[in-house]
Coordinates of C-alpha atoms in Angstrom, one line a residue:
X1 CA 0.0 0.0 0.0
X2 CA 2.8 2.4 0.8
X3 CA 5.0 4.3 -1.6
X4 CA 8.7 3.3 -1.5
X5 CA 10.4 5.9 1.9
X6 CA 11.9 9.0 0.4
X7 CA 14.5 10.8 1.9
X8 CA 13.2 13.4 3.8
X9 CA 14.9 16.0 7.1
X10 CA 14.2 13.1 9.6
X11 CA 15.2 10.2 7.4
X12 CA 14.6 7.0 9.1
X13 CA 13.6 8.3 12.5
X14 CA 10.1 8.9 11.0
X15 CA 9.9 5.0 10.6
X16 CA 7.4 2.9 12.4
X17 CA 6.7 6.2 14.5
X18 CA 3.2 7.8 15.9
X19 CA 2.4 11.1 14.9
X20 CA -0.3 13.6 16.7
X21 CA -2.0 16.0 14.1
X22 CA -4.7 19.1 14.5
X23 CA -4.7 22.5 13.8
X24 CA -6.7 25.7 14.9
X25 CA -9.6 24.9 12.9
X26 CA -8.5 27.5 10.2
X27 CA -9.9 27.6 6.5
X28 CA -7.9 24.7 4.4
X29 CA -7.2 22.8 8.2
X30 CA -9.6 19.4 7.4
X31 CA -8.2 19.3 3.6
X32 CA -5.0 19.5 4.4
X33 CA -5.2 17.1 7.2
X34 CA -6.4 14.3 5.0
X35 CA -3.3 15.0 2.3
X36 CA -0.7 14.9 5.9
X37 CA -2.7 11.8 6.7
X38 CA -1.6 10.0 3.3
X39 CA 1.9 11.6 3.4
X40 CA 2.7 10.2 6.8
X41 CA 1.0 6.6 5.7
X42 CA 4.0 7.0 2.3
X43 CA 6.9 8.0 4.3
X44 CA 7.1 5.3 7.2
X45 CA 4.7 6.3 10.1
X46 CA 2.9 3.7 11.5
X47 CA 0.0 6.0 13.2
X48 CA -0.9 9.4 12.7
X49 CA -4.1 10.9 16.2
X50 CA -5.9 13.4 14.8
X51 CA -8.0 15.4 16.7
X52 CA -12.0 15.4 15.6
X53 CA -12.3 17.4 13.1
X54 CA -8.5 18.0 12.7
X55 CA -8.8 20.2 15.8
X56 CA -6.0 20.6 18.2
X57 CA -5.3 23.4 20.2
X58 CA -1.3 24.1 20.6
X59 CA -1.1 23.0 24.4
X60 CA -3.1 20.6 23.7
X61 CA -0.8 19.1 20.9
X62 CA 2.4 19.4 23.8
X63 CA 0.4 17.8 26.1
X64 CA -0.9 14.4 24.0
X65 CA 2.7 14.1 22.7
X66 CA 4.0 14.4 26.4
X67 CA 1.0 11.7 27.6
X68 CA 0.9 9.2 25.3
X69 CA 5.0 9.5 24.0
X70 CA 4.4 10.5 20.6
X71 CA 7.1 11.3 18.6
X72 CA 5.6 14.2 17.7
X73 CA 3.2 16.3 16.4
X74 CA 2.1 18.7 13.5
X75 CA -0.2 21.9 13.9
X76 CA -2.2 23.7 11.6
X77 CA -1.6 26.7 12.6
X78 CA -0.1 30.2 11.9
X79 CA -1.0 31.5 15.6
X80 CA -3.2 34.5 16.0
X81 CA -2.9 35.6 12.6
X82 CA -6.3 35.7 11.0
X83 CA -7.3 33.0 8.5
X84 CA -9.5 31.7 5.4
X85 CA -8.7 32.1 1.5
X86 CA -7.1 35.0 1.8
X87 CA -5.0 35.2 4.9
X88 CA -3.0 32.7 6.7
X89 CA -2.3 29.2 6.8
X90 CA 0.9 27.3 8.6
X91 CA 2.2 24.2 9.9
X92 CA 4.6 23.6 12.7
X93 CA 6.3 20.6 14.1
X94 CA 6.3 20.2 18.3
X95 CA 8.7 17.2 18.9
X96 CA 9.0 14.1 21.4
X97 CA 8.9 15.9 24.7
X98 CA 5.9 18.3 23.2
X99 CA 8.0 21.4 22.9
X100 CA 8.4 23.2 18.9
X101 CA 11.4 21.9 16.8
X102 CA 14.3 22.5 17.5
X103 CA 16.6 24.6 15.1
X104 CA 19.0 21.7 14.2
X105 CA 15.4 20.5 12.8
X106 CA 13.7 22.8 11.4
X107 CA 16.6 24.3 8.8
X108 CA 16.9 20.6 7.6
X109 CA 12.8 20.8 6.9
X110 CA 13.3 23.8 5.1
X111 CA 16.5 22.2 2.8
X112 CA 14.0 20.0 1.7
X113 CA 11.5 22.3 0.7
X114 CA 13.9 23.9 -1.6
X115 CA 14.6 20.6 -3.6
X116 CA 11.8 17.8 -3.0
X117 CA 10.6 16.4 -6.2
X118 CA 8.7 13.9 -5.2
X119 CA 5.9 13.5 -2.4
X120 CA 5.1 9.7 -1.3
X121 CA 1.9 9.7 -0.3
X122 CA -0.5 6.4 0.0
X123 CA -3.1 5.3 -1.6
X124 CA -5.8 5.8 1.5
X125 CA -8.8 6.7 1.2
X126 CA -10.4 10.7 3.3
X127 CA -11.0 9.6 7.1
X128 CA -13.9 10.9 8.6
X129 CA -12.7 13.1 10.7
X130 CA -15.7 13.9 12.6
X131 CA -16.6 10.9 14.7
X132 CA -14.3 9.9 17.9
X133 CA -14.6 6.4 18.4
X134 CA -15.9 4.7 15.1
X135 CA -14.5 6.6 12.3
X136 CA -15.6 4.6 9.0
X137 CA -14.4 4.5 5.5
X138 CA -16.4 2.1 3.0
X139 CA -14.3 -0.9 2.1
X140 CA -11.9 -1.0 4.9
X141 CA -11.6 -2.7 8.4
X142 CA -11.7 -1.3 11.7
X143 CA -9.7 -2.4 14.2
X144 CA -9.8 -1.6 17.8
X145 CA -12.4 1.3 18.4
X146 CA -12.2 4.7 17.5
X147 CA -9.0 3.1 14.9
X148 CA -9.4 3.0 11.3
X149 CA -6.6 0.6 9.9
X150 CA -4.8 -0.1 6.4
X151 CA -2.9 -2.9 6.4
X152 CA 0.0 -1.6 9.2
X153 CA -0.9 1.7 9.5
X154 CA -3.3 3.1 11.6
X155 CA -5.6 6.3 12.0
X156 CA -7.4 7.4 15.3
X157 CA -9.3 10.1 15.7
X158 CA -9.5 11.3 19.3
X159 CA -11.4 13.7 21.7
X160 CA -9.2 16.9 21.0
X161 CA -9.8 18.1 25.0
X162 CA -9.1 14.8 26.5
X163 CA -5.5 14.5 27.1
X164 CA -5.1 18.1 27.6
X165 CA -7.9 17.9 30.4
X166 CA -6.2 15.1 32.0
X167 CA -2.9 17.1 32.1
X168 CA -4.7 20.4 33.7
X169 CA -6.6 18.0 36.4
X170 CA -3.0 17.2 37.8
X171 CA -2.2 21.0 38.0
X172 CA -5.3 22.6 39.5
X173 CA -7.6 21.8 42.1
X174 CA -10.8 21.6 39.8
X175 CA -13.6 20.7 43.1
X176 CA -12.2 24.2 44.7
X177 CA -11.8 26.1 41.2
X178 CA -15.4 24.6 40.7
X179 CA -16.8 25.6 44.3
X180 CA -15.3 29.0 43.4
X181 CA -16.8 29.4 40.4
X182 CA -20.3 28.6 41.5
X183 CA -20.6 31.5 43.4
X184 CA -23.2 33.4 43.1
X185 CA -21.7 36.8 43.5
X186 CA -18.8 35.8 41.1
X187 CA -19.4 36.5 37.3
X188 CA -16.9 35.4 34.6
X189 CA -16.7 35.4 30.7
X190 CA -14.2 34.1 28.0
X191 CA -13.7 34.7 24.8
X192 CA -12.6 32.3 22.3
X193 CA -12.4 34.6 19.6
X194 CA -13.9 32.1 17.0
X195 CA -10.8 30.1 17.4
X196 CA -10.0 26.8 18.6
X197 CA -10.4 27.4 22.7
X198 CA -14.1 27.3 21.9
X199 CA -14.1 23.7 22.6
X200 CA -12.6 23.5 25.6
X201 CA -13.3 26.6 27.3
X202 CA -17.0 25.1 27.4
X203 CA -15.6 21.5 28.5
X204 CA -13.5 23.0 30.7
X205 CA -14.9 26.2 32.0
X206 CA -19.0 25.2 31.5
X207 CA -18.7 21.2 32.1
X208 CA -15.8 20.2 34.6
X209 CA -16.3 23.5 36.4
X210 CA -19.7 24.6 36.3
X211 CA -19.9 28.1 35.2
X212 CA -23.0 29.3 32.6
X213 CA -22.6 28.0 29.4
X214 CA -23.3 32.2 28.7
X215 CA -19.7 32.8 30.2
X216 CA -17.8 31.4 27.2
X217 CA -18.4 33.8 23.8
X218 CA -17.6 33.0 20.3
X219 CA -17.1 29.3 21.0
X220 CA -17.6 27.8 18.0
X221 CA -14.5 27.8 15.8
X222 CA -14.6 29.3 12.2
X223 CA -12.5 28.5 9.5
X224 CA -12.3 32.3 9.1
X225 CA -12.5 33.5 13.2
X226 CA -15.2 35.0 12.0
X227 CA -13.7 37.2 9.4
X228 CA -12.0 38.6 13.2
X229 CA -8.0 38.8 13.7
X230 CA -8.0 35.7 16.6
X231 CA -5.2 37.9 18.4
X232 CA -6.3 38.4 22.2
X233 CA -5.6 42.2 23.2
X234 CA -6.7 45.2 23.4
X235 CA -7.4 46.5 20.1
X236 CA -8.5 43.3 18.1
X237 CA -10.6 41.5 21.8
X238 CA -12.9 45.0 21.6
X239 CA -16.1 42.9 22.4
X240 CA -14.6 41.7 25.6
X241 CA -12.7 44.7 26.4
X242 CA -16.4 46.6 26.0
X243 CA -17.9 43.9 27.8
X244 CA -15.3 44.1 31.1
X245 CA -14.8 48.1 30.9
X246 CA -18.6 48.3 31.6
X247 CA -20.4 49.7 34.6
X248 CA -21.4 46.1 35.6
X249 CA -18.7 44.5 34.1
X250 CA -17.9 41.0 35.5
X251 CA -15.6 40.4 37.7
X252 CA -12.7 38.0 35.6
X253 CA -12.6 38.3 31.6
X254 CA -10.2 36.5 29.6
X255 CA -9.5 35.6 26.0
X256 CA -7.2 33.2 24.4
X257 CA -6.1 33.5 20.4
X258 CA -6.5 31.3 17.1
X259 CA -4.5 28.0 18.4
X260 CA -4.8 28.6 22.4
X261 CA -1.5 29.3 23.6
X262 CA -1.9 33.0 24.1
X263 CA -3.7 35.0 26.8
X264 CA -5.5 38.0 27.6
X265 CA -6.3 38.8 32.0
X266 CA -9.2 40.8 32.2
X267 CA -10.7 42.3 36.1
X268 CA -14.1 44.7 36.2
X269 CA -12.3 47.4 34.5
X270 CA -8.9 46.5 34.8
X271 CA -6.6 45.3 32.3
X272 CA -3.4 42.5 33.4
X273 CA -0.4 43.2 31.1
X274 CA 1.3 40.0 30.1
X275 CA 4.3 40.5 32.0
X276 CA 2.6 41.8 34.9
X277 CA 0.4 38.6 34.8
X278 CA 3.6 36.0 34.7
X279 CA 4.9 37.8 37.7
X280 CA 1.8 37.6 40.0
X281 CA 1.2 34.3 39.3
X282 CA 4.5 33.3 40.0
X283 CA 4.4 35.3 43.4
X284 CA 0.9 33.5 44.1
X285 CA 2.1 30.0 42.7
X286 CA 1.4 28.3 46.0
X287 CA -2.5 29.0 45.2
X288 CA -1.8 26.1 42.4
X289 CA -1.4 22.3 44.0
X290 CA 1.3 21.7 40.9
X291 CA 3.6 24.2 42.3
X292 CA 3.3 23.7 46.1
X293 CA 6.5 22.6 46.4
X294 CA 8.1 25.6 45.2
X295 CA 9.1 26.8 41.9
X296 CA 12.2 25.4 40.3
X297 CA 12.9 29.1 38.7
X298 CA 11.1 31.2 36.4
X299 CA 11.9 32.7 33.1
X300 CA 11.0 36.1 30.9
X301 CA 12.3 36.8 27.1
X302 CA 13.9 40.1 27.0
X303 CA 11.3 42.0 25.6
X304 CA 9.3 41.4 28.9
X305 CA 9.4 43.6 31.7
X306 CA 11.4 43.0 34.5
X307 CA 8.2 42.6 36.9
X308 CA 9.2 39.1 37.0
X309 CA 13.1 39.7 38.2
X310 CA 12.1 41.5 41.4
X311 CA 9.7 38.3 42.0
X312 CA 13.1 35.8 41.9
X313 CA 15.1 38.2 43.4
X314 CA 12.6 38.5 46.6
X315 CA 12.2 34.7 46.6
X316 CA 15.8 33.8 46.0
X317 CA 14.8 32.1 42.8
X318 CA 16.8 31.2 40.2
X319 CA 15.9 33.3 37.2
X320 CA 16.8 33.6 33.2
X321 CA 16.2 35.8 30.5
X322 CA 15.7 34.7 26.9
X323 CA 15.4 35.4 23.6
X324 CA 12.1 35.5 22.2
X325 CA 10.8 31.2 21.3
X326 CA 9.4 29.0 23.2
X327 CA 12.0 26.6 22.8
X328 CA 14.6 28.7 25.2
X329 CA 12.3 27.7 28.2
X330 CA 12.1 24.3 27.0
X331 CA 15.4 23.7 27.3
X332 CA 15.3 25.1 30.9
X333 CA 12.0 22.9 31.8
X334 CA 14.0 19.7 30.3
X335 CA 16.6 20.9 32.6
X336 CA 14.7 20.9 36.0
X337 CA 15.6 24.8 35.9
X338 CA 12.1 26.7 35.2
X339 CA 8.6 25.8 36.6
X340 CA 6.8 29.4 35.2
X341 CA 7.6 31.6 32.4
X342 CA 6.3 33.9 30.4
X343 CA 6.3 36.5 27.5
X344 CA 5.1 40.2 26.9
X345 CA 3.2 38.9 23.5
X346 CA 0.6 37.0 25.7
X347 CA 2.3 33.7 26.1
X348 CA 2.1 32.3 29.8
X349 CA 3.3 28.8 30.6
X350 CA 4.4 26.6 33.2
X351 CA 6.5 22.9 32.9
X352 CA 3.4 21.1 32.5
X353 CA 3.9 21.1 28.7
X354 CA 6.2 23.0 26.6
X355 CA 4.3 25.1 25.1
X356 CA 2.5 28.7 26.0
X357 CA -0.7 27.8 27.3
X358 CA -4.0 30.0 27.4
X359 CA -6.0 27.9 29.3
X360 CA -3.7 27.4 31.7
X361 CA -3.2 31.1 32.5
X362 CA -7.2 31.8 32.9
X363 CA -6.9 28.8 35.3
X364 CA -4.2 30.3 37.2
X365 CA -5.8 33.5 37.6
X366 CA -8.7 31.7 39.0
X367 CA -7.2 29.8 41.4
X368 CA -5.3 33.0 42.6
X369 CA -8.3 34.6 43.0
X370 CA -9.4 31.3 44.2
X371 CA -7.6 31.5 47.3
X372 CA -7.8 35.2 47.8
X373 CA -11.4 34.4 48.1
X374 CA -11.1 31.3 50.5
X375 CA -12.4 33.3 53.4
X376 CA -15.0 35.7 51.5
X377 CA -18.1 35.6 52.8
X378 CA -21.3 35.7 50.4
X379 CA -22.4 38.6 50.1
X380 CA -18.6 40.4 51.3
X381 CA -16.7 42.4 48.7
X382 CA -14.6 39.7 47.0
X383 CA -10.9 40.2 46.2
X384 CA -10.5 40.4 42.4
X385 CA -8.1 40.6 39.8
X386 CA -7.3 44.5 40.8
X387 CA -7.0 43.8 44.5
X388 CA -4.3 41.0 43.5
X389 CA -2.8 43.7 41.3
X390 CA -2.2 46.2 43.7
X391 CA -1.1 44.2 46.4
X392 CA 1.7 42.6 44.4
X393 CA 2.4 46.2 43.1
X394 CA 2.8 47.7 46.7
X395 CA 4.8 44.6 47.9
X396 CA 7.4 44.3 44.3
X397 CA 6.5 48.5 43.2
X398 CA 5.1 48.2 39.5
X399 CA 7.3 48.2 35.8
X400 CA 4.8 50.1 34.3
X401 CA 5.0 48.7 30.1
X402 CA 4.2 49.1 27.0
X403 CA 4.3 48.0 23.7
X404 CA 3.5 49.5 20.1
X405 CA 3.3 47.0 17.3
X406 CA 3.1 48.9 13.7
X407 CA 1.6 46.3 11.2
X408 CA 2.5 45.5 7.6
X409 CA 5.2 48.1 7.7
X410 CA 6.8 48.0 4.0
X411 CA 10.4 45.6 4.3
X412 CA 12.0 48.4 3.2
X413 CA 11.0 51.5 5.8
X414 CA 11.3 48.8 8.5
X415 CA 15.0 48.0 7.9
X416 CA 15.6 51.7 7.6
X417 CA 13.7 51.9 11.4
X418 CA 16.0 49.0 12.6
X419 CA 19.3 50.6 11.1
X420 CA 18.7 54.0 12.3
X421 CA 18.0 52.5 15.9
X422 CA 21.2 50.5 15.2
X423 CA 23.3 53.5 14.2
X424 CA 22.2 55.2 17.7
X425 CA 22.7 52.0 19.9
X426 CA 26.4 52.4 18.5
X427 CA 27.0 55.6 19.3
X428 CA 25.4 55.6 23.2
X429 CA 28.5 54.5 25.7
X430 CA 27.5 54.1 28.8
X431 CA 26.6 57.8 30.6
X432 CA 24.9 58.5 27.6
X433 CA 21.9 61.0 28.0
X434 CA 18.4 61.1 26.4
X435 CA 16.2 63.7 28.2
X436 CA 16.3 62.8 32.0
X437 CA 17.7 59.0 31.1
X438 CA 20.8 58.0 31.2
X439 CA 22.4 54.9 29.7
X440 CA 23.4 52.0 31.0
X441 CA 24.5 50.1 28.2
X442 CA 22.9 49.8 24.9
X443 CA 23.0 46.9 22.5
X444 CA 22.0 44.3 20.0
X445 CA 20.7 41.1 22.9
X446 CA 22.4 38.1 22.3
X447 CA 21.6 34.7 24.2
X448 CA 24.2 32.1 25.1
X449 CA 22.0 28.7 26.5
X450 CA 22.7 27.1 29.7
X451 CA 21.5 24.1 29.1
X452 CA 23.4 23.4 25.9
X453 CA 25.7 26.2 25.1
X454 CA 23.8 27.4 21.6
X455 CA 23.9 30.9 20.7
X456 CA 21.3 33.6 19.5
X457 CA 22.6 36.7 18.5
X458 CA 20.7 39.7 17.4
X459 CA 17.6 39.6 18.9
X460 CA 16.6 43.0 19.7
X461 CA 18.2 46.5 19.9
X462 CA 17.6 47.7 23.4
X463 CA 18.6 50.5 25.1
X464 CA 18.9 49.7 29.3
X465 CA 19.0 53.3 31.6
X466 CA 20.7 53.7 35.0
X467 CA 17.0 53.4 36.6
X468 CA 16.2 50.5 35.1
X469 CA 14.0 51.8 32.4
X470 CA 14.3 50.1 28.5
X471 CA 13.5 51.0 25.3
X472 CA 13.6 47.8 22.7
X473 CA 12.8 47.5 19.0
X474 CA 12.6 44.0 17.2
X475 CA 10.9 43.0 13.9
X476 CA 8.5 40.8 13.4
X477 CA 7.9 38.6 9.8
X478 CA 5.0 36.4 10.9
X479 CA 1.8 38.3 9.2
X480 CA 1.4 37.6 5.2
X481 CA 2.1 41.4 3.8
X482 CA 4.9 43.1 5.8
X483 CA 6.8 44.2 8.7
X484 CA 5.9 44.1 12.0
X485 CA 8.1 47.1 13.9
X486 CA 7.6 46.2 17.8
X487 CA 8.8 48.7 20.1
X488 CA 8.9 48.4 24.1
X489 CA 9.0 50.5 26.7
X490 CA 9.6 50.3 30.2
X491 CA 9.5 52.2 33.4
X492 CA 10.2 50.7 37.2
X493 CA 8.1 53.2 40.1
X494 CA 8.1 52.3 43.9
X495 CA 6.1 55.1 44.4
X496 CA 3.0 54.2 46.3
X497 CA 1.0 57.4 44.8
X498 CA 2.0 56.3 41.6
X499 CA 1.0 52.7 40.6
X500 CA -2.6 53.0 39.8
X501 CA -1.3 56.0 37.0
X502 CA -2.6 55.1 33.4
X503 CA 0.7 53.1 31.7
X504 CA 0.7 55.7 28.6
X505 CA 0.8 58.8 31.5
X506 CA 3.5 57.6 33.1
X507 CA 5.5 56.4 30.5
X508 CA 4.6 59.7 27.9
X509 CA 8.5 60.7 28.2
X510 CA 10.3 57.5 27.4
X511 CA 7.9 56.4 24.9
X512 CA 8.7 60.5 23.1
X513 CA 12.3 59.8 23.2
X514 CA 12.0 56.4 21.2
X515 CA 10.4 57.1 18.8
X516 CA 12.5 60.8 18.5
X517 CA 16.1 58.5 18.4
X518 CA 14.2 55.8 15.9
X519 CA 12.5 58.6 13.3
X520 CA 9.6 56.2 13.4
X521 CA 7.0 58.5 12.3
X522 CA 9.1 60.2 9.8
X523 CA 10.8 57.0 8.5
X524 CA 7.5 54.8 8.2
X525 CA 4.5 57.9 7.8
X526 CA 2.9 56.3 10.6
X527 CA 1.3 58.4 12.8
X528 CA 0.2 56.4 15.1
X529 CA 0.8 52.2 15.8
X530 CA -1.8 50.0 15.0
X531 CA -1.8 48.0 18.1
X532 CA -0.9 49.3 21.5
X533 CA -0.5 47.3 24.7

């Protein structure tokens, strides 16, 4: 039945292997599921899971490799990009221990795309993808249930939520998240943007913990989002953001993005940066049975704000900062070196997986707020997500943060941006001075690995002030038309009068100075970003 094994980047490691496959429910996902289905059958695999309806949400994916030792795992997915015929469409590989490919892998994948000629793929029949435990294709046997086999090689389709489930149940308390929940006086929604957390926010959230089915919004997945941009933030989660900046706003809001691994923290009329969120639930990890113990260490990318430093620093914690990828954690998870991390660009996670996890971050939250609670009395003023804030703020001060992303920027203006930033981190020595900031250093990050000594170089000019205060540029190539120009900025206060100030207020000088020593606006025409954070 199988077409004679090509060569391909994993040679014969592929052979006689199991293989996880889903995707984020994007336009072209079931399609192209069936075609990886038949490839996989003509290159050596002996089983490909699929999730029903070739849905798998990222996490999930790291989690079923991780529980059932899969070799690995493909996503459909190009994150929280939008999607359908006209936008977006990707495919990543997580491998064996759940975590994205390494490099040493993925530049072999992409030597073969620039000379494969020919594509084995078998002679198999579409699965239907649609039924978990009796899939059926005319003509051919089933074997055990729920597996569709040809000859050797097998198909099974499989609750997408299942293994992922399994894996959150040995992290959270679910009876006291559920007892919390069921309050009357507590009031909750998530949105699932159209994308694929629809599924198990309402298994998770509605089923296993009892809130109103009401609480989770746009949970059905759309091969479009909707005709929406799945990205959970301020600008493109509006309907949330309306819904939680309200007069009787609920009192926890949170949205996840087009293949769950991203997060949005939402209190009545209070907004949870990202890098403020990793911090506070690293400072409250004890609220989460998985992390009783004590945290191994905890990790930021460089981009982040350093909320998360003055957390390890006050808790003697071992603490690294990376590039921007997943896969640097990873390496310190594998390690036994990193139990939470985090980046500005909405990814949470925590060594229970190794991916960034949504659903995992709306579940901290609540069991934060979970155990601020413990002792609220019906009917007394409950602590919510703004209490939590300001008490970790008075107690660690607050790195009030920022970030302007300026979309599908023209290659071209956006390498003139990066090379005029260049040209000033160059020529700023230490004790240089922009308005009342003075330099620390200034530079082009570069990462040398713990774990296995691999370097990353160039991965974001940054500019680091005697106070503590950063200004950061990077680019970004993931959309399909352009540039993304990201710029950060960062200011640390102690100041008890201070920390409920509005982020743009208090950071209105640094913010004038970078985009002054960049010529952003003049360089670009952009007046104003198209996403601010």
């Amino acid at each position: 039945m199988r077409a004679p094994v090509a060569h391909s980047a994993l040679g014969s490691e592929v052979q006689g292997q199991v293989l996880g496959l889903g995707g984020d429910g994007r336009y072209f996902g079931k399609e192209a599921a069936q075609q990886i289905i038949k490839l996989a059958a003509g290159n050596g695999f002996k089983k490909v899971v699929v999730g029903r309806d070739a849905i798998m949400a990222t996490p999930a994916m790291s989690a079923m490799i991780r529980r059932r030792k899969l070799y690995g795992g493909l996503i459909m997915s190009a994150s929280h990009n939008p999607g359908g015929p006209d936008n977006d469409f990707g495919i990543k590989f997580n491998y064996k221990g759940g975590e994205p490919a390494p490099e040493s892998i993925t530049d072999k994948i992409y030597g073969e795309t620039q000379k494969v000629a020919v594509l084995n793929m078998a002679d198999l029949p579409d699965i239907d993808l649609a039924k978990v435990g009796g899939a059926k294709v005319a003509g051919r046997a089933l074997g055990r249930l729920g597996v569709t086999q040809f000859g050797e090689f097998e198909v099974e389709v499989v609750d997408e939520v299942e293994d992922y489930l399994a894996v959150l149940q040995e992290v959270f308390d679910f009876p006291a998240l559920r007892a919390f929940i069921s309050r009357p006086d507590f009031k909750l929604v998530f949105d699932a943007m159209h994308a694929v957390t629809g599924p198990y926010a309402n298994r998770i959230l509605v089923k296993e913990l009892g809130a109103p089915s009401s609480s989770v919004m746009n949970g059905v997945p759309s091969p479009t989002f909707n005709g929406g941009h799945p990205d959970p933030n301020l600008t493109y989660a509006e309907e949330l953001v309306k819904i939680m900046f309200s007069p009787d706003a609920p009192d926890f809001g949170a949205a996840s993005d087009g293949d769950g691994d991203r997060n949005m923290i939402l209190g009545n009329n209070f907004f949870i940066t990202p890098s403020d969120s990793v911090a506070m639930i690293a400072a409250n990890a004890s609220a989460i049975p998985y992390f009783r113990s004590g945290l191994k260490g905890v990790a930021r990318s460089m981009p982040t704000s350093a909320a998360l430093d003055r957390v390890a620093k006050q808790q003697g914690l071992p603490f690294f900062e990376t590039p921007t990828g997943w896969k640097f954690f990873g390496n310190l998870m594998d390690a036994g070196k990193c139990s939470v991390c985090g980046e500005e660009s909405f990814g949470t996670g925590g060594d229970h997986i190794r991916e960034k996890d949504g659903i995992f971050a709306v579940l901290s939250w609540l069991s934060i707020l979970a155990a601020k609670n413990k002792d609220t009395a019906p009917g007394s003023k409950l602590v919510g997500v703004r209490e939590v804030a300001l008490e970790h703020w008075k107690t660690y001060g607050r790195n009030f943060f920022s970030r302007y992303d300026y979309e599908e920027v023209s290659s071209e203006d956006a390498a003139k941006v990066m090379d005029t930033v260049r040209a000033v981190v160059a020529a700023s020595p230490k004790g240089t001075k922009f308005g009342e900031f003075e330099v620390d250093f200034a530079d082009d990050f570069e990462y040398t690995d713990p774990i296995d000594g691999s370097k990353a170089s160039k991965q974001g000019l940054r500019f680091v002030f005697t106070d503590g205060s950063r200004i950061i540029f990077r680019l970004s190539g993931t959309g399909s038309s352009g540039a993304t120009i990201r710029l950060y900025i960062e200011q640390y206060s102690a100041d008890a009068a201070k920390l409920e100030e509005d982020a743009q207020k208090a950071l209105g000088p640094i913010i004038k100075i970078a985009l002054e020593l960049s010529q952003l606006k003049q360089l670009t025409g952009r007046e104003q970003p198209t996403v601010i954070t």
